[in-house]
GROMACS .gro file of N, CA and C in nm:
model
  228
    1MET      N    1  12.143  13.972  11.208
    1MET     CA    2  12.063  13.943  11.326
    1MET      C    3  12.133  13.841  11.416
    2GLN      N    4  12.254  13.806  11.381
    2GLN     CA    5  12.327  13.709  11.460
    2GLN      C    6  12.349  13.762  11.601
    3GLY      N    7  12.332  13.675  11.700
    3GLY     CA    8  12.349  13.714  11.838
    3GLY      C    9  12.219  13.755  11.904
    4SER      N   10  12.119  13.786  11.826
    4SER     CA   11  11.989  13.826  11.881
    4SER      C   12  11.892  13.710  11.868
    5GLN      N   13  11.824  13.677  11.977
    5GLN     CA   14  11.727  13.569  11.973
    5GLN      C   15  11.584  13.622  11.983
    6ASP      N   16  11.566  13.751  11.965
    6ASP     CA   17  11.433  13.810  11.974
    6ASP      C   18  11.340  13.758  11.865
    7TRP      N   19  11.394  13.712  11.755
    7TRP     CA   20  11.315  13.668  11.642
    7TRP      C   21  11.275  13.521  11.649
    8LEU      N   22  11.321  13.450  11.749
    8LEU     CA   23  11.292  13.306  11.756
    8LEU      C   24  11.143  13.279  11.772
    9CYS      N   25  11.097  13.183  11.696
    9CYS     CA   26  10.957  13.142  11.702
    9CYS      C   27  10.936  13.055  11.826
   10ARG      N   28  10.828  13.079  11.899
   10ARG     CA   29  10.800  13.000  12.019
   10ARG      C   30  10.680  12.909  12.001
   11THR      N   31  10.600  12.934  11.899
   11THR     CA   32  10.480  12.853  11.877
   11THR      C   33  10.479  12.802  11.733
   12TYR      N   34  10.453  12.675  11.718
   12TYR     CA   35  10.446  12.612  11.587
   12TYR      C   36  10.310  12.547  11.570
   13VAL      N   37  10.247  12.573  11.457
   13VAL     CA   38  10.122  12.505  11.422
   13VAL      C   39  10.161  12.399  11.320
   14ILE      N   40  10.139  12.274  11.356
   14ILE     CA   41  10.183  12.163  11.273
   14ILE      C   42  10.060  12.094  11.214
   15LYS      N   43  10.052  12.097  11.084
   15LYS     CA   44   9.939  12.035  11.015
   15LYS      C   45   9.974  11.889  10.989
   16ILE      N   46   9.916  11.799  11.068
   16ILE     CA   47   9.952  11.658  11.060
   16ILE      C   48   9.870  11.580  10.959
   17ALA      N   49   9.761  11.636  10.912
   17ALA     CA   50   9.677  11.569  10.812
   17ALA      C   51   9.642  11.666  10.701
   18SER      N   52   9.645  11.617  10.578
   18SER     CA   53   9.615  11.703  10.464
   18SER      C   54   9.469  11.696  10.422
   19ARG      N   55   9.399  11.600  10.475
   19ARG     CA   56   9.261  11.581  10.432
   19ARG      C   57   9.165  11.594  10.548
   20CYS      N   58   9.059  11.666  10.524
   20CYS     CA   59   8.957  11.690  10.626
   20CYS      C   60   8.855  11.577  10.624
   21ASN      N   61   8.797  11.548  10.738
   21ASN     CA   62   8.693  11.445  10.744
   21ASN      C   63   8.554  11.505  10.754
   22LEU      N   64   8.543  11.635  10.730
   22LEU     CA   65   8.413  11.702  10.728
   22LEU      C   66   8.372  11.724  10.583
   23ASN      N   67   8.249  11.763  10.561
   23ASN     CA   68   8.201  11.788  10.425
   23ASN      C   69   8.114  11.913  10.425
   24CYS      N   70   8.175  12.026  10.455
   24CYS     CA   71   8.101  12.152  10.462
   24CYS      C   72   8.066  12.201  10.322
   25SER      N   73   7.942  12.240  10.301
   25SER     CA   74   7.897  12.283  10.168
   25SER      C   75   7.970  12.408  10.118
   26TYR      N   76   8.021  12.490  10.209
   26TYR     CA   77   8.089  12.614  10.172
   26TYR      C   78   8.240  12.598  10.154
   27CYS      N   79   8.290  12.476  10.172
   27CYS     CA   80   8.434  12.453  10.168
   27CYS      C   81   8.490  12.475  10.027
   28TYR      N   82   8.584  12.569  10.014
   28TYR     CA   83   8.645  12.599   9.884
   28TYR      C   84   8.736  12.487   9.838
   29MET      N   85   8.784  12.407   9.930
   29MET     CA   86   8.881  12.304   9.894
   29MET      C   87   8.815  12.177   9.842
   30TYR      N   88   8.711  12.132   9.908
   30TYR     CA   89   8.652  12.003   9.873
   30TYR      C   90   8.526  12.014   9.787
   31ASN      N   91   8.457  12.125   9.794
   31ASN     CA   92   8.329  12.136   9.723
   31ASN      C   93   8.325  12.245   9.617
   32LYS      N   94   8.434  12.311   9.592
   32LYS     CA   95   8.433  12.421   9.496
   32LYS      C   96   8.532  12.401   9.382
   33GLY      N   97   8.566  12.278   9.350
   33GLY     CA   98   8.645  12.250   9.232
   33GLY      C   99   8.795  12.239   9.248
   34ASP      N  100   8.850  12.265   9.364
   34ASP     CA  101   8.994  12.251   9.385
   34ASP      C  102   9.023  12.108   9.429
   35ASN      N  103   9.083  12.030   9.342
   35ASN     CA  104   9.111  11.890   9.372
   35ASN      C  105   9.258  11.865   9.403
   36SER      N  106   9.336  11.969   9.427
   36SER     CA  107   9.479  11.953   9.452
   36SER      C  108   9.507  11.871   9.578
   37TRP      N  109   9.413  11.868   9.671
   37TRP     CA  110   9.430  11.793   9.795
   37TRP      C  111   9.445  11.644   9.770
   38ARG      N  112   9.393  11.595   9.659
   38ARG     CA  113   9.398  11.451   9.630
   38ARG      C  114   9.541  11.400   9.610
   39SER      N  115   9.632  11.488   9.571
   39SER     CA  116   9.770  11.446   9.548
   39SER      C  117   9.856  11.455   9.675
   40GLN      N  118   9.799  11.501   9.784
   40GLN     CA  119   9.871  11.515   9.910
   40GLN      C  120   9.858  11.387   9.993
   41PRO      N  121   9.959  11.354  10.074
   41PRO     CA  122   9.946  11.238  10.162
   41PRO      C  123   9.837  11.261  10.266
   42LYS      N  124   9.776  11.154  10.312
   42LYS     CA  125   9.667  11.167  10.409
   42LYS      C  126   9.717  11.218  10.544
   43VAL      N  127   9.831  11.169  10.588
   43VAL     CA  128   9.888  11.215  10.715
   43VAL      C  129  10.038  11.238  10.697
   44MET      N  130  10.095  11.315  10.788
   44MET     CA  131  10.237  11.346  10.786
   44MET      C  132  10.318  11.218  10.808
   45SER      N  133  10.422  11.200  10.729
   45SER     CA  134  10.506  11.081  10.743
   45SER      C  135  10.597  11.092  10.865
   46GLU      N  136  10.644  10.978  10.910
   46GLU     CA  137  10.737  10.976  11.024
   46GLU      C  138  10.865  11.050  10.988
   47GLU      N  139  10.909  11.037  10.865
   47GLU     CA  140  11.030  11.107  10.820
   47GLU      C  141  11.012  11.259  10.830
   48THR      N  142  10.896  11.308  10.793
   48THR     CA  143  10.868  11.451  10.802
   48THR      C  144  10.866  11.498  10.947
   49VAL      N  145  10.811  11.417  11.036
   49VAL     CA  146  10.808  11.452  11.179
   49VAL      C  147  10.951  11.465  11.231
   50VAL      N  148  11.035  11.369  11.197
   50VAL     CA  149  11.175  11.372  11.243
   50VAL      C  150  11.246  11.496  11.188
   51GLN      N  151  11.226  11.526  11.059
   51GLN     CA  152  11.287  11.645  10.999
   51GLN      C  153  11.238  11.772  11.068
   52LEU      N  154  11.109  11.778  11.096
   52LEU     CA  155  11.052  11.894  11.164
   52LEU      C  156  11.117  11.916  11.300
   53LEU      N  157  11.127  11.811  11.379
   53LEU     CA  158  11.187  11.822  11.512
   53LEU      C  159  11.333  11.865  11.503
   54HIS      N  160  11.406  11.810  11.408
   54HIS     CA  161  11.546  11.850  11.389
   54HIS      C  162  11.556  11.998  11.351
   55ARG      N  163  11.466  12.045  11.266
   55ARG     CA  164  11.468  12.187  11.224
   55ARG      C  165  11.437  12.279  11.341
   56ILE      N  166  11.341  12.240  11.425
   56ILE     CA  167  11.309  12.323  11.541
   56ILE      C  168  11.428  12.329  11.636
   57ILE      N  169  11.490  12.216  11.662
   57ILE     CA  170  11.608  12.211  11.749
   57ILE      C  171  11.721  12.295  11.689
   58GLU      N  172  11.743  12.281  11.560
   58GLU     CA  173  11.847  12.357  11.490
   58GLU      C  174  11.819  12.508  11.497
   59HIS      N  175  11.693  12.544  11.488
   59HIS     CA  176  11.652  12.684  11.492
   59HIS      C  177  11.693  12.751  11.623
   60TYR      N  178  11.688  12.678  11.731
   60TYR     CA  179  11.720  12.734  11.863
   60TYR      C  180  11.867  12.728  11.897
   61GLY      N  181  11.940  12.637  11.836
   61GLY     CA  182  12.083  12.629  11.864
   61GLY      C  183  12.111  12.566  11.999
   62PRO      N  184  12.239  12.565  12.040
   62PRO     CA  185  12.279  12.496  12.163
   62PRO      C  186  12.237  12.566  12.293
   63ASN      N  187  12.210  12.696  12.288
   63ASN     CA  188  12.176  12.771  12.410
   63ASN      C  189  12.047  12.850  12.391
   64PRO      N  190  11.935  12.784  12.384
   64PRO     CA  191  11.810  12.857  12.360
   64PRO      C  192  11.772  12.947  12.477
   65MET      N  193  11.713  13.061  12.444
   65MET     CA  194  11.671  13.152  12.551
   65MET      C  195  11.536  13.111  12.608
   66TYR      N  196  11.463  13.027  12.536
   66TYR     CA  197  11.334  12.978  12.585
   66TYR      C  198  11.351  12.836  12.635
   67LYS      N  199  11.284  12.804  12.743
   67LYS     CA  200  11.293  12.670  12.799
   67LYS      C  201  11.194  12.574  12.735
   68PHE      N  202  11.096  12.628  12.662
   68PHE     CA  203  10.998  12.543  12.595
   68PHE      C  204  10.942  12.614  12.473
   69VAL      N  205  10.884  12.535  12.384
   69VAL     CA  206  10.809  12.589  12.270
   69VAL      C  207  10.672  12.524  12.273
   70THR      N  208  10.578  12.584  12.204
   70THR     CA  209  10.443  12.529  12.197
   70THR      C  210  10.423  12.467  12.060
   71LEU      N  211  10.380  12.341  12.059
   71LEU     CA  212  10.346  12.272  11.935
   71LEU      C  213  10.194  12.256  11.933
   72SER      N  214  10.132  12.314  11.834
   72SER     CA  215   9.987  12.305  11.819
   72SER      C  216   9.958  12.218  11.698
   73PHE      N  217   9.894  12.105  11.721
   73PHE     CA  218   9.868  12.011  11.612
   73PHE      C  219   9.734  12.040  11.548
   74HIS      N  220   9.733  12.045  11.415
   74HIS     CA  221   9.615  12.081  11.338
   74HIS      C  222   9.595  11.973  11.232
   75GLY      N  223   9.474  11.932  11.213
   75GLY     CA  224   9.446  11.831  11.112
   75GLY      C  225   9.355  11.883  11.004
   76GLY      N  226   9.365  11.821  10.889
   76GLY     CA  227   9.277  11.844  10.776
   76GLY      C  228   9.228  11.976  10.744
   0.00000   0.00000   0.00000
């Protein structure tokens, strides 16, 4: 696929928080026995943000065909 930029991602959904601040009774994560979220950091670290930005820049290379990308921030 080298030489083709048709596959480049233009939109990124970035989950900046691992924990929700709601308490929905139907939530499979917080109210149905899955406690794996407790071992996750509360928010994304600065180091992870820097790595993410570097990966996005690396993904596009020196001559991107798109002038912008969309970053959609999602929490908890």
